[in-house]
PDB file of C-alpha atoms in Angstrom:
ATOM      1  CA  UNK A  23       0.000   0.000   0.000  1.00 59.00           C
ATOM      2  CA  UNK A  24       2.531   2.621   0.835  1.00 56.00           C
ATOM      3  CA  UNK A  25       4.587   1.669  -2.618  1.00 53.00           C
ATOM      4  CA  UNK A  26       1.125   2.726  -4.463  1.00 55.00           C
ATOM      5  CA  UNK A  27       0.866   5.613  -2.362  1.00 53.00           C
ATOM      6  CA  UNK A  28       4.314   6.755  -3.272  1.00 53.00           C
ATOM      7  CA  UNK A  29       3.664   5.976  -6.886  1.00 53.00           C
ATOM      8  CA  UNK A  30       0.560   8.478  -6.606  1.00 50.00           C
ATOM      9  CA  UNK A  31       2.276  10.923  -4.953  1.00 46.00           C
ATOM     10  CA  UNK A  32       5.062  10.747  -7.268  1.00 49.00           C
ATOM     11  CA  UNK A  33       2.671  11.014 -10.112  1.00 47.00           C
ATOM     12  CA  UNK A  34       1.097  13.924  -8.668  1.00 45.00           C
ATOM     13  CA  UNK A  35       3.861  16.090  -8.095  1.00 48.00           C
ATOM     14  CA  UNK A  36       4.784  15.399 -11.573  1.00 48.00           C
ATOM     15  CA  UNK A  37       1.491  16.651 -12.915  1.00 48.00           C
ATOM     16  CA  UNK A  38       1.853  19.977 -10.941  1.00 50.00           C
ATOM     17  CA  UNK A  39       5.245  20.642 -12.242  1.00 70.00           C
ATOM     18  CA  UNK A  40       4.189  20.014 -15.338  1.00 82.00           C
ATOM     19  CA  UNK A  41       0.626  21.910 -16.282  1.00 93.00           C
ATOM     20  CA  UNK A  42      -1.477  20.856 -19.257  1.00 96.00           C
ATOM     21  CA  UNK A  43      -1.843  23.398 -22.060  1.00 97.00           C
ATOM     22  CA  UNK A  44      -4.323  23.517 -25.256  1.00 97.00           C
ATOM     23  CA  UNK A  45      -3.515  24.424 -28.397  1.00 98.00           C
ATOM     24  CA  UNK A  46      -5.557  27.568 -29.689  1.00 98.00           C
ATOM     25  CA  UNK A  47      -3.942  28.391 -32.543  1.00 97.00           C
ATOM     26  CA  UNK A  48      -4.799  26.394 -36.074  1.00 97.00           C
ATOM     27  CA  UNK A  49      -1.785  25.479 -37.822  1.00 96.00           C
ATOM     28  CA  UNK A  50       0.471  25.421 -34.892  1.00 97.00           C
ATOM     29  CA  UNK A  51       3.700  23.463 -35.086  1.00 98.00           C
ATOM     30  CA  UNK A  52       6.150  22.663 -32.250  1.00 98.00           C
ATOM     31  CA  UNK A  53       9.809  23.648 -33.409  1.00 98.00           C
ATOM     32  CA  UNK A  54      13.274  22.510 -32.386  1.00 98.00           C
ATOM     33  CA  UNK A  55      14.121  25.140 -31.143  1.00 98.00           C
ATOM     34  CA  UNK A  56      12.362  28.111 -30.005  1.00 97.00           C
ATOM     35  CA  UNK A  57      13.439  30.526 -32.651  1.00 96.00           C
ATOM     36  CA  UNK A  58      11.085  31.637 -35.323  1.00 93.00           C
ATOM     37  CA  UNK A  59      12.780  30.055 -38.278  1.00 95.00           C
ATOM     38  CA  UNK A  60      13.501  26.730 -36.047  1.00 98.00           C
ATOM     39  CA  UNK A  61      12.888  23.206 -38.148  1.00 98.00           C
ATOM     40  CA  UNK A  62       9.311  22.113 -37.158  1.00 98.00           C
ATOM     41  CA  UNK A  63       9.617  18.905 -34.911  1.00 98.00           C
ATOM     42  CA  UNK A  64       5.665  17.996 -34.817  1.00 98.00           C
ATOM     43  CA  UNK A  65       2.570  19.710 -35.988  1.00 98.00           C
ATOM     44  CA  UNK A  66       0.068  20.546 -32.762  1.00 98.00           C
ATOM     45  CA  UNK A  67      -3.369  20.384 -34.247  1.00 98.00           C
ATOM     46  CA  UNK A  68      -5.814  23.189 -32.303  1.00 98.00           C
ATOM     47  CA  UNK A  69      -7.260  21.972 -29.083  1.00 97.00           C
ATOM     48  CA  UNK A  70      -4.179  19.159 -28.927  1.00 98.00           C
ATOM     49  CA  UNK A  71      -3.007  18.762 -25.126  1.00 97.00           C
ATOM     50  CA  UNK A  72       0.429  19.096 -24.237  1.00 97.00           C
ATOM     51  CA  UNK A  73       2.824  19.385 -21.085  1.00 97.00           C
ATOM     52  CA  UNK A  74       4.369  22.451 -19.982  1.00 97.00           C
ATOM     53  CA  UNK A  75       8.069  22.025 -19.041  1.00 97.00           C
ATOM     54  CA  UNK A  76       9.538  25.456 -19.122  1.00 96.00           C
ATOM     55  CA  UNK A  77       8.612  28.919 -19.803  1.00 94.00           C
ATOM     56  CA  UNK A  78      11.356  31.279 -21.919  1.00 95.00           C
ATOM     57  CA  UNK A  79      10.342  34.427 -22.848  1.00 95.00           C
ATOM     58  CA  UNK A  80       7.691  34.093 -25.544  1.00 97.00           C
ATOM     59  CA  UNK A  81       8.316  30.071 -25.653  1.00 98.00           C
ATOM     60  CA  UNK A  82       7.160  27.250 -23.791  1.00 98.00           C
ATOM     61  CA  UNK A  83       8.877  23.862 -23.973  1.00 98.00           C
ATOM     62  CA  UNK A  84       6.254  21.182 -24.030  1.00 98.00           C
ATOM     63  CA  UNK A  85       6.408  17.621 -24.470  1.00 97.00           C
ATOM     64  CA  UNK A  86       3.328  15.402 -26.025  1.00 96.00           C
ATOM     65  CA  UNK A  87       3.930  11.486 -25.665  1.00 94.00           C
ATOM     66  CA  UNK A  88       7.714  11.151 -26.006  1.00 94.00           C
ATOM     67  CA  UNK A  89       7.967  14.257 -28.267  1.00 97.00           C
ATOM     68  CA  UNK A  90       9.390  17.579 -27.081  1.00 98.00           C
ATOM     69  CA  UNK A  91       9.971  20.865 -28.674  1.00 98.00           C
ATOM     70  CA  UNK A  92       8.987  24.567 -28.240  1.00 98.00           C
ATOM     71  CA  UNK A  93       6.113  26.514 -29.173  1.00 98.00           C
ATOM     72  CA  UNK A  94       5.017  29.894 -29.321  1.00 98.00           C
ATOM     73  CA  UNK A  95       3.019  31.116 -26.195  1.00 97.00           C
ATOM     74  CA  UNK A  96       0.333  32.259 -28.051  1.00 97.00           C
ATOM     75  CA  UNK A  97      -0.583  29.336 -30.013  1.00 98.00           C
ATOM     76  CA  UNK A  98      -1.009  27.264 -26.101  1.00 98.00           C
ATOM     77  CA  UNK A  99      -3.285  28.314 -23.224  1.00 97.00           C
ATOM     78  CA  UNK A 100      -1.825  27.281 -19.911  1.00 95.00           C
ATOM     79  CA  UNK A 101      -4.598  25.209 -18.279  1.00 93.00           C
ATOM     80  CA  UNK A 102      -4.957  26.218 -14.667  1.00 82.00           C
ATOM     81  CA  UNK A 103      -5.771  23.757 -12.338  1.00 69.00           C
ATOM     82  CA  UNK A 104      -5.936  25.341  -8.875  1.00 65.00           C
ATOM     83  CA  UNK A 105      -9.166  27.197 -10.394  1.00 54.00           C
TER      84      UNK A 105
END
């Protein structure tokens, strides 16, 4: 019981270090790098769901699956979940 515990913990903290954010722009894509020209990694369809793993400036670095990369911060709304 306490390793399942643990494991839910664990999974929790992970999930609050890490907030969901939708995709609100059509035609997003999520880039190498996050640089304008950057090569495009994977396209984010609107409304797709991805993890927030950093914030830089104008860029968030977000992971989806196994994928990561960086997208603009207007094409992704931050979902809050303390609301």
């Amino acid at each position: 019981a306490a390793l399942l515990a643990g494991a839910g913990w664990g999974y929790w903290r992970m999930r609050q270090r890490t907030p969901p954010a939708v995709v609100i722009k059509p035609g997003s894509q999520v880039l190498f790098a996050p640089l304008a020209g950057a090569t495009p990694h994977f396209d984010a369809p609107e409304g797709l769901t991805l993890r927030v793993l950093e914030h830089a400036g104008e860029w968030l670095r977000v992971r989806e699956d196994r994928r990561e990369g960086w997208i603009p911060r207007d094409s992704a709304h931050i979902v809050d979940l303390d609301s």
